[in-house]
């Protein structure tokens, strides 16, 4: 058996190997870690040999998958050992256990530098290797000049030079400024004259990185690369040790050709001729041989040559050779070559004039779409997607649809998205597009994102000719026995809008439509029910003359849902019920949805957004990105019909996530508000119950009754909903509405992490007029650092702007930040001071604590000021369960079972602030079952202020504070800027 | 650029793991788990390339050991595939007829060899002879 040369280490490894099961292994590892920990703690008597052995063991344990959370210091300290064996272990283990962001590395930076500039070549190599593998920005700034010196030195052995080249590459990647462009082009040219192929291989990698960043500076290196390539391809002066299965260093050949792809072209005719000769030789001279390694190596070179030819847009003859080769490759059995054939053919699509030749291989490519290997299937899918155009869209999309039924789950979403995009981009006629999307939903409903069905609704809404067809199709799908919920949504929506166009067909009377849709209701989820209710309202409106039986049926449903627990459904039910009794007014309000403004397809955007990150962006890819903008122009077959206000909306940034939740909270929070949707996007349009055109002011009084309280028609602007309640709700939620009045809605969305937070304020203008003189000023309490990005002075009609707000918690405090928000509506100045929900519990991170952890802590915090106790009276009436829920919602996690008395609660959390860092907080509440209005509360933490503030905060939450029922009126300016005083005014 | 190199056996035990990008400990263990799951059940008749997150893994199996390199999407697959083989040849030469146990008990040597072969995620030396000679030099210093 091979032994490591260190007995202790070998014995340990053997013991681990002899463990019968994972549990034994863990025990053995834990024992060893304990042993190492003790030995490290008491460094006396620890020989360098011991240290080395333990550090190796640590690395071994780490490799087994266990966390090693100590001993890093020992590994780092070995770096400064005077002798090679220890030093080597120090360097090696450090570069495996730590990463560039680790603080300990900073401690080593001086030793590393001394080794780099020192005279000991072995130490130089160790230091260069460490920096090359895990050096970070700081290393880049302090070591780059020394590393450069070694690379350019005439006295260094090749051994050191090649390490220095790659070390510099690492530092350049961390900070491109460390290589000074002006001086470097000549030096780089010099480096490319290197005869030693090891050094040249390393230098070529460095060169690829430099040239990818800025090719202009390195034109002088181009002929040198061609020379190197010639030397290798002709096998001139290549030592035997650098040929691999008879092929002169395939790796250096590949790297050299990669470097050449970063130059836009080769202008010098001589160089160009030489290069093309070499490329021609590679293209023609690569044969398939039996030896796998030789084959792979020669094809590695061949594929790189293909990429270079494509990049150079070579002569037509050479290009057709490439296509012919690729056509051959995609038909071979050998999977790697077939894979690469497909991949490179996809790249080739970027070159003009080859589309038609590639199309000839369509059948072959479709075969690969059914290959058992997912890697090949993915390449085939990419290629089919890339080669699709108007001429073959029908065939390709149909193939994709067929394949969707059998494709594995990991690919279905991508397939569905790609099929939808192709159908949209290249539809020969729109009815085909509708067919495709409905088939897609039918076959793979789970993988069809909402974007896809929103898009089809947009198309149908905007194309009158399409409406009867779409409605008919939707009606047909409803006859199928089990349909996907997305299909229910899209059919219900389409039939609600357009089923009246089918009315004369059998089975399409309003009543029939209603019955068949209503059958689906018991099986669908809440958001879909909302859509169904809208459909019913529309059906009702379209059934003229009214059918009393149908009317009663639908009314019964509306009144049933009037008490639904879901606020959105409830609101729709109430409103539709009221509206449907209004007779003629119903016709106006429930009229067909207006056309959607033309938008860039969110699907295509989604497809563009997926980006891989690479060390160097390849030239081909760069070009692909440049061309993408041309390639993705949507065939314009739709009438452009934009309401004038839309252009302005387009300029405003609209949040792309979580509309539904914000949207729902919007309506949830104000049962009787105006229905004006502040989010002019796809989702908002479709999911909001009804879009009412025109500003609230022009709604006739009769109609307004159902929608808003009459007093809102008056001049002064009053908030909708209770501001204090909204604030309290937001203290325990992270998103929702902070403030709303007839003109404005302020939504909030927050993310908290440790002592930091990021809030986004969504300022929405609900009216069709611009809001001017918009101002948002934050009055921060002293314990918070708040940074609000600038707020635009004007919010365009029906637009929403986002203002991010960064929060840093400096120390524990219950004080609250205040947002002073004002705007002008007409001549009225509206000013509100709103408390921001950046409250103390947002900086809690709940962690459940076990009894073993809790009690020692609890005991060690003996008494005031770290542990405070208080009897609280006037507690809100709530059960113990409700109280536990309240604590949990404040992110104070109740730990059941810690307190033996069932009427007591124990809760814990971790509080984060800049001054305290993470700090454990312990809370105990003892209630009196006989008198629920009082309790005794004990709070403990390591920080007296935190203990006090937390105690007071919980108290505030437990006792009932009378909430001001009157909304605050604009305050006269208060002289002091103390937010506490402002707050007092608010309460 | 090579993002990381893993050497794992069929059971998923890691025999060597080298990262050229900064990852946290827990993330490293997660990556090892995921890559093992990704490659272990692939048919030998399949390609040696498989997508992994936004990169791709080039892997090759030798007896019960999987050698996996994670590289950029645009990198030359076959060049890295033969890079794996060259590494195996070097190991084979160094341990004269290498087997998994050699790599287990001499994992520290394997790291040393790797550091002579690849640096900063790029090939540093592709001459087997040069690397073996260098290892001889280093052994003398121990």
Coordinates of N, CA and C in Angstrom, one line a residue, chain A residues 11 13 199 235 250 261 326 409 432 447-448 489 536 617 620 686 797 800 827 848 859 898 905 954:
Chain A
X11 N -2.1 6.6 9.4 CA -2.9 5.8 10.3 C -4.3 6.4 10.4
X13 N -5.8 8.1 8.1 CA -6.6 7.8 6.9 C -7.1 6.4 6.9
X199 N 6.7 28.1 -20.9 CA 6.5 29.5 -20.6 C 5.6 30.1 -21.6
X235 N 4.7 21.6 -37.1 CA 5.6 20.8 -36.2 C 7.1 21.1 -36.4
X250 N -1.5 20.6 -28.4 CA -2.9 21.1 -28.8 C -3.4 22.3 -28.0
X261 N -8.9 35.4 -32.1 CA -10.3 35.7 -32.3 C -10.7 37.0 -31.6
X326 N -19.1 20.6 -40.4 CA -20.1 20.6 -39.3 C -21.3 19.7 -39.7
X409 N -38.2 16.9 -17.3 CA -38.8 18.0 -16.6 C -37.8 19.2 -16.6
X432 N -52.5 30.8 -36.1 CA -51.5 29.7 -35.8 C -50.8 30.0 -34.4
X447 N -45.4 24.3 -17.0 CA -44.2 25.0 -17.3 C -44.4 26.2 -18.1
X448 N -45.7 26.6 -18.3 CA -46.0 27.8 -19.0 C -46.1 28.9 -18.0
X489 N -57.7 29.8 -16.8 CA -57.6 31.2 -16.8 C -57.7 31.9 -18.1
X536 N -67.8 36.1 -15.2 CA -69.3 36.0 -15.0 C -69.9 37.4 -15.2
X617 N -14.8 37.1 -22.4 CA -16.0 37.0 -23.3 C -15.5 36.6 -24.6
X620 N -16.9 35.5 -30.5 CA -18.1 35.1 -31.2 C -19.3 35.5 -30.4
X686 N -54.0 42.8 -16.5 CA -54.8 41.7 -16.6 C -55.4 41.3 -15.2
X797 N -48.6 61.0 -15.3 CA -49.9 60.4 -15.0 C -49.9 58.9 -15.0
X800 N -45.6 55.0 -12.0 CA -45.1 54.7 -10.7 C -43.5 54.8 -10.7
X827 N -53.7 73.0 -7.4 CA -53.1 74.1 -6.6 C -52.9 73.6 -5.1
X848 N -34.1 29.6 16.8 CA -34.6 28.8 17.9 C -33.4 28.3 18.7
X859 N -28.8 32.4 32.9 CA -28.2 32.5 34.2 C -27.1 33.5 34.2
X898 N -39.4 25.2 26.7 CA -38.3 25.6 27.6 C -38.7 26.0 29.0
X905 N -44.3 32.0 28.3 CA -43.7 31.9 27.0 C -42.2 32.3 27.1
X954 N -41.6 45.5 23.3 CA -42.5 44.4 23.4 C -43.7 44.9 24.2

